[in-house]
mmCIF file of C-alpha atoms in Angstrom:
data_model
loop_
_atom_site.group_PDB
_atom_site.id
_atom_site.type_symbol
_atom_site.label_atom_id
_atom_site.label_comp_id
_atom_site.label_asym_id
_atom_site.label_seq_id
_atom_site.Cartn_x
_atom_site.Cartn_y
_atom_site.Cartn_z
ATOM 1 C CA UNK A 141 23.886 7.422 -76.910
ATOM 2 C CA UNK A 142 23.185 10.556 -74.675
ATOM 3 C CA UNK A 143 19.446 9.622 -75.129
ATOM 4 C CA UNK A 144 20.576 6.209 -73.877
ATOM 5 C CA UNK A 145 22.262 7.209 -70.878
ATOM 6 C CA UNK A 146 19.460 9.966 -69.909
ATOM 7 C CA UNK A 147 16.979 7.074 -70.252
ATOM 8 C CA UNK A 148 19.381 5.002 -67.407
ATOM 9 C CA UNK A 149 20.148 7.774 -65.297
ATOM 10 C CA UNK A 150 15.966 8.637 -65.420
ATOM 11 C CA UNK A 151 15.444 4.679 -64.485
ATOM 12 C CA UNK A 152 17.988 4.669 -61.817
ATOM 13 C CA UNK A 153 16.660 7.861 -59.817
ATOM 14 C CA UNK A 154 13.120 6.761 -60.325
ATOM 15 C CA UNK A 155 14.108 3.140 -58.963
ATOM 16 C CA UNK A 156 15.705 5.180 -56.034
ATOM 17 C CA UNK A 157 12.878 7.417 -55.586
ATOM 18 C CA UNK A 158 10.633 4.316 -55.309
ATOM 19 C CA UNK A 159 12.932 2.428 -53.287
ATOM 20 C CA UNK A 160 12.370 5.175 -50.883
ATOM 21 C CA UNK A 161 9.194 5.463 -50.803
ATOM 22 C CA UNK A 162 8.719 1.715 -50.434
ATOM 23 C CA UNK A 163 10.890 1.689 -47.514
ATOM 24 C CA UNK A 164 9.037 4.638 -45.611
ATOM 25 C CA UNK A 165 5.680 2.322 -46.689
ATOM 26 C CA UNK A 166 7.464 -0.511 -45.226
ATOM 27 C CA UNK A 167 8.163 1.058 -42.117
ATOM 28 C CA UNK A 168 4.704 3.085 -41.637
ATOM 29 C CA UNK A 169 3.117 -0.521 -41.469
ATOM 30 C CA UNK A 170 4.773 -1.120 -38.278
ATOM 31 C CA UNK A 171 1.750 0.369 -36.012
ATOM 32 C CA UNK A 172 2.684 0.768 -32.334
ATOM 33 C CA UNK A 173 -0.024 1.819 -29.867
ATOM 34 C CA UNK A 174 0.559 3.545 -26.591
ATOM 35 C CA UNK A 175 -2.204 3.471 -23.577
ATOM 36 C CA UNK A 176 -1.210 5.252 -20.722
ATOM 37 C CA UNK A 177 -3.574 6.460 -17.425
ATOM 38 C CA UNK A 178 -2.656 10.025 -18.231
ATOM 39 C CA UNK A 179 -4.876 12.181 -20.704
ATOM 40 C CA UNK A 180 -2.715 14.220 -23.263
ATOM 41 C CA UNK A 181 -4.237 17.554 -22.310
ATOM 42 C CA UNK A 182 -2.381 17.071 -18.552
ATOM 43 C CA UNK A 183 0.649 19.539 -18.531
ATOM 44 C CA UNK A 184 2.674 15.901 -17.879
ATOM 45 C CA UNK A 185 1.272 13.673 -20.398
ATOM 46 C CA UNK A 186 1.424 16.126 -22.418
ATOM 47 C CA UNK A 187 5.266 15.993 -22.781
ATOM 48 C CA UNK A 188 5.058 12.020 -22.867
ATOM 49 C CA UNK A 189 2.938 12.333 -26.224
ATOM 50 C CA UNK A 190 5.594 14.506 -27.906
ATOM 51 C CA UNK A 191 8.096 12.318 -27.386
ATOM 52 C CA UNK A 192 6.034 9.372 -28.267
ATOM 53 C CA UNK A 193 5.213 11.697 -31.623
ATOM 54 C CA UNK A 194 8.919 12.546 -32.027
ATOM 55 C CA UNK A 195 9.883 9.131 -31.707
ATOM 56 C CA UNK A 196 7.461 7.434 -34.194
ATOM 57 C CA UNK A 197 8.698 10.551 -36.677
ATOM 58 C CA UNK A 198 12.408 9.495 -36.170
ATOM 59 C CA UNK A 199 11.683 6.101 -36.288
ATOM 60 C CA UNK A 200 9.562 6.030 -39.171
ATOM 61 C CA UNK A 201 6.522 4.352 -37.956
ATOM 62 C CA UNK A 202 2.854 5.507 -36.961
ATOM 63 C CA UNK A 203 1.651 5.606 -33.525
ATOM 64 C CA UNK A 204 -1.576 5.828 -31.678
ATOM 65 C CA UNK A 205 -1.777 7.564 -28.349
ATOM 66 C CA UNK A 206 -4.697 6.607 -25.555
ATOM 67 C CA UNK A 207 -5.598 7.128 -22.504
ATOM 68 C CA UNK A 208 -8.865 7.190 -20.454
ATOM 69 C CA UNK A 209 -10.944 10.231 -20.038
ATOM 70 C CA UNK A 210 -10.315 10.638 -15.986
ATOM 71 C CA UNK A 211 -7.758 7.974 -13.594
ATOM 72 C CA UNK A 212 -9.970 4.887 -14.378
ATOM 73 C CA UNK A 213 -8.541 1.593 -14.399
ATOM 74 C CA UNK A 214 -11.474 -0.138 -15.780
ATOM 75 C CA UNK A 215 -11.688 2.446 -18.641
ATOM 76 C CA UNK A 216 -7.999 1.542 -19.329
ATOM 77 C CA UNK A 217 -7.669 -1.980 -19.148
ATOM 78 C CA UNK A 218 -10.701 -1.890 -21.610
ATOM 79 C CA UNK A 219 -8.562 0.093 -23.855
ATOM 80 C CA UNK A 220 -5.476 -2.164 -23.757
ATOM 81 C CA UNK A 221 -7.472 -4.983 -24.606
ATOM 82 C CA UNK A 222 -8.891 -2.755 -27.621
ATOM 83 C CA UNK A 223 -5.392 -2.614 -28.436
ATOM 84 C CA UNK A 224 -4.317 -6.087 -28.215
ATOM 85 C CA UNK A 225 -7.401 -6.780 -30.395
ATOM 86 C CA UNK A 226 -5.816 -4.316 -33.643
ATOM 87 C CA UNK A 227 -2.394 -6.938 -33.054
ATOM 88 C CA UNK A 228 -0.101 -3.865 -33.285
ATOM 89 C CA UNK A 229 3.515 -4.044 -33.613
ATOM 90 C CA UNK A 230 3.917 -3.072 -30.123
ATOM 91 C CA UNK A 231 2.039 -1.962 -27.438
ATOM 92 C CA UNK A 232 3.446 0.617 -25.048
ATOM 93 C CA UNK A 233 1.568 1.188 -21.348
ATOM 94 C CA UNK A 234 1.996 2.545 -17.865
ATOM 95 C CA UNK A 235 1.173 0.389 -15.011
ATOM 96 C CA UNK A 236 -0.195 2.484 -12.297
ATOM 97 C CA UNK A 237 -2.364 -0.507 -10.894
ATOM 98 C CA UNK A 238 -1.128 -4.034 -11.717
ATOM 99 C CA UNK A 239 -3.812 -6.187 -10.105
ATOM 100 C CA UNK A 240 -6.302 -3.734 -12.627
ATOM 101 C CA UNK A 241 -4.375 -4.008 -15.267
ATOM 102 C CA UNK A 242 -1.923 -7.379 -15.472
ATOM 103 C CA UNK A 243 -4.183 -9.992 -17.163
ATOM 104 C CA UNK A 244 -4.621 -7.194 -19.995
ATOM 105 C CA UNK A 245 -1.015 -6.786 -20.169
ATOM 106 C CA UNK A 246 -0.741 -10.447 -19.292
ATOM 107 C CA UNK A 247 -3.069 -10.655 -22.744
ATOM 108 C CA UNK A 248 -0.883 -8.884 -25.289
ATOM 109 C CA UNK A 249 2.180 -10.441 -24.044
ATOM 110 C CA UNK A 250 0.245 -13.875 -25.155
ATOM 111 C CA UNK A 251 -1.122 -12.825 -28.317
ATOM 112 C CA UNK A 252 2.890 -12.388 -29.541
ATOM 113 C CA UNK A 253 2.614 -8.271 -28.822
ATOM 114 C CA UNK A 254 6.355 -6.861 -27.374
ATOM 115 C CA UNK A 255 4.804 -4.921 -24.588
ATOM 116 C CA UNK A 256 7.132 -1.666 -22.775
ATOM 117 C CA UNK A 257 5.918 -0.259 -19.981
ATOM 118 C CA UNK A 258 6.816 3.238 -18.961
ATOM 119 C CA UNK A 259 6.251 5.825 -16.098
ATOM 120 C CA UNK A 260 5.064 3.160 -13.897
ATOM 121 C CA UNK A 261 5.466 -0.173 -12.647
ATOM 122 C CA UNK A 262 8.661 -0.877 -12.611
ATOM 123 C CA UNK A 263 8.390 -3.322 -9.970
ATOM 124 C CA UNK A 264 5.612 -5.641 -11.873
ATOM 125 C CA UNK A 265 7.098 -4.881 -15.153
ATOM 126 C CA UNK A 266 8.673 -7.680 -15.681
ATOM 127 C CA UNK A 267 6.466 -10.358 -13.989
ATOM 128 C CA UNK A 268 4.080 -9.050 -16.557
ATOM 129 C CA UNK A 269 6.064 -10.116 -19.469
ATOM 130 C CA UNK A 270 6.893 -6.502 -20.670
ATOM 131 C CA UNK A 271 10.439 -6.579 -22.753
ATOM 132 C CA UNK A 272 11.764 -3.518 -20.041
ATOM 133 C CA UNK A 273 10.394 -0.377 -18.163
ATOM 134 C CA UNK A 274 11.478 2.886 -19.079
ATOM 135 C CA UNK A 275 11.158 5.026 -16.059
ATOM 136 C CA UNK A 276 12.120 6.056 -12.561
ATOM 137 C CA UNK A 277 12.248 4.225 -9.124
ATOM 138 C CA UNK A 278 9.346 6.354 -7.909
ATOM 139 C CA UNK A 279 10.412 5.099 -3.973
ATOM 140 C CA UNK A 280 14.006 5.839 -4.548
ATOM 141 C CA UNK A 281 12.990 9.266 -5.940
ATOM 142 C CA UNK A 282 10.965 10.388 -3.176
ATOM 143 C CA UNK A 283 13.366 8.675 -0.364
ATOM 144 C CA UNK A 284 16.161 11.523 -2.012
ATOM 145 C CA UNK A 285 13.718 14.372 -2.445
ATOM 146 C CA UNK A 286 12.674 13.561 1.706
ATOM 147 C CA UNK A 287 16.487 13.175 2.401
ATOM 148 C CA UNK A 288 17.481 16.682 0.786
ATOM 149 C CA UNK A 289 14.252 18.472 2.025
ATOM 150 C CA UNK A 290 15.307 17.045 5.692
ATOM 151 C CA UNK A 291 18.573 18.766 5.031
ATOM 152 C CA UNK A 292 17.365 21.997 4.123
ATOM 153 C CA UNK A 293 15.464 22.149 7.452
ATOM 154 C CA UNK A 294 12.418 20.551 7.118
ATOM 155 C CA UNK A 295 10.754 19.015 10.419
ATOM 156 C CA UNK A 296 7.102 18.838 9.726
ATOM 157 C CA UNK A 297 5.566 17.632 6.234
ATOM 158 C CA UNK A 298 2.666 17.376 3.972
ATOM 159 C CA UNK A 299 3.266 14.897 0.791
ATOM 160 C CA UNK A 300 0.118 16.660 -1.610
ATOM 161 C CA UNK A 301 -0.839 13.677 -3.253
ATOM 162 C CA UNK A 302 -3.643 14.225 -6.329
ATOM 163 C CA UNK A 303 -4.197 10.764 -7.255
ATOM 164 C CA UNK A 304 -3.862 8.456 -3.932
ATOM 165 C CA UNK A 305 -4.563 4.306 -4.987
ATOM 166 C CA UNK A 306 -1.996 5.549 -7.943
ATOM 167 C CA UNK A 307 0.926 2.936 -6.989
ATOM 168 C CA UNK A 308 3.639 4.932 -8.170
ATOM 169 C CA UNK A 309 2.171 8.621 -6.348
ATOM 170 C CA UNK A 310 1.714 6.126 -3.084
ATOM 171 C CA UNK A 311 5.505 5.008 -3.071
ATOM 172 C CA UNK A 312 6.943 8.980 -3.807
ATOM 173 C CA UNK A 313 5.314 9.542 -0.607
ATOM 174 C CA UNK A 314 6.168 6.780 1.147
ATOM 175 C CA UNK A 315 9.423 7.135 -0.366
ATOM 176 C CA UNK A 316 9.415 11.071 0.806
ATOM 177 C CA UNK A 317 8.220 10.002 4.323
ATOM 178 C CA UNK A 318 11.263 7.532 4.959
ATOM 179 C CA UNK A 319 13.952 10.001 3.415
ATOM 180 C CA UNK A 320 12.581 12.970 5.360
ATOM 181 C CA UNK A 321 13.115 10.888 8.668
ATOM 182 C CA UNK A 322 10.200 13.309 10.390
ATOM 183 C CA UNK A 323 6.331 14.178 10.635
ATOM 184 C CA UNK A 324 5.030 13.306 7.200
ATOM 185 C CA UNK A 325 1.279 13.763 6.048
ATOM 186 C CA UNK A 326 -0.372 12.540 3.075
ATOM 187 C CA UNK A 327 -2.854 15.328 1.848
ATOM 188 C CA UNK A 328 -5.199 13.715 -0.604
ATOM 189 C CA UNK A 329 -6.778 16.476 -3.351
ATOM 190 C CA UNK A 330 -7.528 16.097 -6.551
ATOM 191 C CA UNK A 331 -6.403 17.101 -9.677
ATOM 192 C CA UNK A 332 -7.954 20.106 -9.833
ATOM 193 C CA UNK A 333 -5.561 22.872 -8.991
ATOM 194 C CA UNK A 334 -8.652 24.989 -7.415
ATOM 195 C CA UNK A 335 -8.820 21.865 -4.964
ATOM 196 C CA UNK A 336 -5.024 21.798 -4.187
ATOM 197 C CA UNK A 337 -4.962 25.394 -3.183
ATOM 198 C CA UNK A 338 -7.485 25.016 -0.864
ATOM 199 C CA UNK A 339 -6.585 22.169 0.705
ATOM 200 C CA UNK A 340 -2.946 22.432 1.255
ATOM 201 C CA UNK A 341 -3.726 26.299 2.269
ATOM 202 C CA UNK A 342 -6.347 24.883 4.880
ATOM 203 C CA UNK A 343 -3.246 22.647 5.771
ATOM 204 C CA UNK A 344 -1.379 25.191 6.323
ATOM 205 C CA UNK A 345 -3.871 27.284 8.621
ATOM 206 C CA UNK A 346 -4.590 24.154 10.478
ATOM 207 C CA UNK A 347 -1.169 23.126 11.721
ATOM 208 C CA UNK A 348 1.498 26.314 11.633
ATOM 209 C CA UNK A 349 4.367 23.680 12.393
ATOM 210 C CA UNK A 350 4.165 22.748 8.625
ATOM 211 C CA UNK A 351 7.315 23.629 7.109
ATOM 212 C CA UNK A 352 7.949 21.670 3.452
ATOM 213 C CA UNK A 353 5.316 20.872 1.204
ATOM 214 C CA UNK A 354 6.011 17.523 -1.014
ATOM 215 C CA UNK A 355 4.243 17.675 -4.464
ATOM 216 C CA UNK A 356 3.253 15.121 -6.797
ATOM 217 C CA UNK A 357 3.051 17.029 -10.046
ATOM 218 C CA UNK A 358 4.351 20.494 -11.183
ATOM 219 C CA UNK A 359 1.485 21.635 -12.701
ATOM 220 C CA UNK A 360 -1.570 19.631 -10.992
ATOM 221 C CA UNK A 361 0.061 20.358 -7.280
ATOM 222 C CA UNK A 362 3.411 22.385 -7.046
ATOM 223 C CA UNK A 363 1.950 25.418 -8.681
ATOM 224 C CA UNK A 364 -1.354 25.464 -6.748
ATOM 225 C CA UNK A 365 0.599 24.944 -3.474
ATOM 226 C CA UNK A 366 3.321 27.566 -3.870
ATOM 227 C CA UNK A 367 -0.121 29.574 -4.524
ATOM 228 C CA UNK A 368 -1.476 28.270 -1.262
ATOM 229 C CA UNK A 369 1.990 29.160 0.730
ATOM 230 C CA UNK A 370 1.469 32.842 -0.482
ATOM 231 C CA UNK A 371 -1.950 32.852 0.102
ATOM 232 C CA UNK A 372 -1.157 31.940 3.485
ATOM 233 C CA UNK A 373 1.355 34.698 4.138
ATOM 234 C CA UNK A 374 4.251 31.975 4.171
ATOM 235 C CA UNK A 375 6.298 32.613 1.424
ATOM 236 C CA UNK A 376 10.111 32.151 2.459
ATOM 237 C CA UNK A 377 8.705 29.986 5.672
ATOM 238 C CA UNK A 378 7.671 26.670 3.774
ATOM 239 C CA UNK A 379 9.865 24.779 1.320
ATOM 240 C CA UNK A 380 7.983 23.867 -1.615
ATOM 241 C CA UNK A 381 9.232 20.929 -3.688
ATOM 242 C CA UNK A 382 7.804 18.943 -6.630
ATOM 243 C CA UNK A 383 7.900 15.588 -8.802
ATOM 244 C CA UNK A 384 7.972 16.752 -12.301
ATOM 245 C CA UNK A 385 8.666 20.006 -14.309
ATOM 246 C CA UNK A 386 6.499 23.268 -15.494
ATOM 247 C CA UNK A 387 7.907 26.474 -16.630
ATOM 248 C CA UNK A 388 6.028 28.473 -14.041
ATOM 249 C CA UNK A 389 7.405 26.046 -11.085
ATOM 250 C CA UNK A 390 10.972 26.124 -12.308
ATOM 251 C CA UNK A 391 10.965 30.113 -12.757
ATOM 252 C CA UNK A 392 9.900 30.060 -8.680
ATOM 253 C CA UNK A 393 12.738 27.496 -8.077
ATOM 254 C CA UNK A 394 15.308 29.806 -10.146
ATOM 255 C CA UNK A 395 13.597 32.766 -7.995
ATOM 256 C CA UNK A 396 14.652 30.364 -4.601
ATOM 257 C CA UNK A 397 10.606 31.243 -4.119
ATOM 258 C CA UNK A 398 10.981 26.726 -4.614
ATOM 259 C CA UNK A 399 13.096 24.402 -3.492
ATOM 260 C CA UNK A 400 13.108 22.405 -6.194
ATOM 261 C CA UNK A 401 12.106 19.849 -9.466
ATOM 262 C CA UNK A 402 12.766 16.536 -9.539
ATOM 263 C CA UNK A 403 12.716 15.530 -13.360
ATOM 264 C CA UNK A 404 12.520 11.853 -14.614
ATOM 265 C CA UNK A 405 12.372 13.438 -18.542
ATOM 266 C CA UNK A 406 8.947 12.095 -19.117
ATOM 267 C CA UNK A 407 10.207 12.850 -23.103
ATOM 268 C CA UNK A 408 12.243 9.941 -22.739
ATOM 269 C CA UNK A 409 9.731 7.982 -21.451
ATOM 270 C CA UNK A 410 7.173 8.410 -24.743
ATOM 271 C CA UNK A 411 10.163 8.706 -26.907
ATOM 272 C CA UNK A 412 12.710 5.723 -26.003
ATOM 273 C CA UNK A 413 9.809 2.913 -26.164
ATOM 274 C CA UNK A 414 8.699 3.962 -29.577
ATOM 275 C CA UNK A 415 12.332 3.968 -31.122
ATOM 276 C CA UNK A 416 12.900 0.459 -29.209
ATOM 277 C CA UNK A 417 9.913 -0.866 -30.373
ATOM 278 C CA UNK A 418 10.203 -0.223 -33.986
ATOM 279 C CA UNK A 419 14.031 -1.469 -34.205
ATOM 280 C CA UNK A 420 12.527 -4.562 -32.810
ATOM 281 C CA UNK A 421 10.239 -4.547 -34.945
ATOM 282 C CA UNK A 422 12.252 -4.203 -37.933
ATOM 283 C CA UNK A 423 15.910 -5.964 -36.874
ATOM 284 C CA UNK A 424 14.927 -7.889 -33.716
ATOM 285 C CA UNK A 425 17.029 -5.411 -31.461
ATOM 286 C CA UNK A 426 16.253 -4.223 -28.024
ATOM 287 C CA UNK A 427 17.943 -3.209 -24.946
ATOM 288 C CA UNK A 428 18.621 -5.850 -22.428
ATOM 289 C CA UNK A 429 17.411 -4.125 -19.369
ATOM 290 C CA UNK A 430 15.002 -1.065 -18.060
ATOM 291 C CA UNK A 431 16.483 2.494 -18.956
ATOM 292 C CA UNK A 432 16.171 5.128 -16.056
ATOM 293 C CA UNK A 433 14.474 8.328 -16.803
ATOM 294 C CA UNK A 434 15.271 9.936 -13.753
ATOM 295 C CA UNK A 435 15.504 11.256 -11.121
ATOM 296 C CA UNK A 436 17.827 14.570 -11.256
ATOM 297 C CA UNK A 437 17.013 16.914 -9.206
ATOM 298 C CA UNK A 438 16.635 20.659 -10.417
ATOM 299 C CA UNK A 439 17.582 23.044 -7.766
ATOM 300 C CA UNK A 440 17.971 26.829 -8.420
ATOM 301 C CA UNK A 441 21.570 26.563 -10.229
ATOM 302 C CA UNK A 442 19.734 24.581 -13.119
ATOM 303 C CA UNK A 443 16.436 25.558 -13.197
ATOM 304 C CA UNK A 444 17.282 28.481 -15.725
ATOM 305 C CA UNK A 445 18.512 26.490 -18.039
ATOM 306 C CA UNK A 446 15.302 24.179 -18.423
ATOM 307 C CA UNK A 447 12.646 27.131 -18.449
ATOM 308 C CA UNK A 448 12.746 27.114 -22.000
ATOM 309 C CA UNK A 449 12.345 23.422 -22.687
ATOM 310 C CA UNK A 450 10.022 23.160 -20.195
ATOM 311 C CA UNK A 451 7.610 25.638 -22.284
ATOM 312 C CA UNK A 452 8.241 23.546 -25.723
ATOM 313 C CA UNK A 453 6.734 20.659 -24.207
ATOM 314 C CA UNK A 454 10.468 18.771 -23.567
ATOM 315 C CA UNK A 455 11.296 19.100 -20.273
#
């Protein structure tokens, strides 16, 4: 009898055991693929791919990150129609140029593919046929950062922008040029920090009524300008402010050597689309409108408490 009941008891966990491992093989065949114009080795999309790797861990499912080799719409529309081509379980992109990269889009969304589009292009999103954008208003962003900037005493501007023709970096600044109600210029560099140093120091050297620096990215343009502000002797003189978070930047903001970070918790934005996608996937579920990332601006009273994060590849 005890034989018996060790043979059932045996059966049952082994049943169990398999059950298990059938359902984790169940839900690993739900492939999702992400394209994106930003390369994982960029302190920004860097963030995006953990939480695109956290999610598809949480969620259960496998994931395949891409994204061109430089800013190259060609490069990435080629790659979204690679994608559409493997029939994934869901495709996840930023939109940084729709007229580049809507009939691609356009493409999955006819082959049957739920398409989420994240970062940017949240005003084409939908036209597109994308399920929702997870994201921030990248105009309404920059409108508050030029509002509070104007407020701290800022008269005459420089909006650092490393990658002009992207939509989403054109409408911060435009954004930042309407909120900050003043003299606004739009510095085009690259995104090589070298570059942004120079430039915005030659900026500086060229026109001494510059008093606020916008950038575009923490790590591409805040740092390298807050280096070009001391370079130029004007540390304390010119309010430095930035789109985005890095460790380094934030310690200057908690130091008041900053103004401040405005995070839109790129995390989220690899993250959310990767859980959404594979509950779709698997029950039909997904929210019924685009989730806002952002923005929430970290001034010097918060930017302690995101240091840490920040250097984990989170914040």
């Amino acid at each position: 009898m005890k034989s018996f009941l060790r043979k059932i008891v045996l059966g049952a966990a082994l049943a169990g055991a398999l059950g298990v491992v059938s359902g984790v093989a169940i839900a690993q065949d739900i492939n999702i693929i992400a394209v994106t114009h930003g390369q994982a080795n960029d302190p920004f999309w860097s963030v995006v791919k953990n939480g695109v790797s956290a999610g598809a861990k949480d969620a259960g499912v496998s994931i395949d990150y891409r994204a061109p080799e430089t800013f190259d719409m060609v490069a990435m529309s080629q790659l979204i129609d690679a994608a559409v081509n493997q029939k994934p379980a869901g495709l996840i992109v930023s939109i940084p140029d729709s007229s580049a990269l809507g009939p691609s889009i356009q493409k999955a969304v006819a082959a049957g593919i739920p398409v989420i589009s994240i970062n940017s292009g949240s005003d084409v999103s939908k036209s597109l046929g994308a399920l929702l954008h997870v994201g921030q208003d990248e105009y309404s962003a920059g409108k508050a950062a030029g509002e509070k900037l104007k407020e701290m005493g800022g008269k005459t501007a420089i909006c650092v922008n490393q990658e002009v023709g992207n939509v989403s970096l054109d409408q911060r600044c435009q954004g930042f040029s309407d909120g900050f109600a003043s003299t606004v210029t739009v510095l085009p560099v690259s995104n090589d920090p070298a570059d942004v140093r120079a430039k915005v120091k030659a900026a500086l050297s060229s026109n001494p009524d510059i008093d606020t620096v916008m950038a575009l990215g923490a790590s591409t343009a805040g740092e390298p300008s807050l280096a070009a502000v001391a370079d130029a002797g004007m540390t304390g003189k010119v309010k430095v402010a930035t789109f985005d978070l890095s460790a380094d930047f934030l310690k200057a903001v908690a130091s008041g050597e900053a103004a401040f970070a405005i995070d839109q918790q790129q995390f989220l934005q690899g993250y959310l689309p990767v859980v959404f996608l594979a509950n779709y996937a698997k029950y039909g579920l997904i929210p019924g409108g685009n989730v806002p990332s952002g923005p929430n601006l970290i001034t010097k009273e918060k930017a302690a408490q995101v240091v840490e994060l920040s250097a984990k590849g989170i914040r």
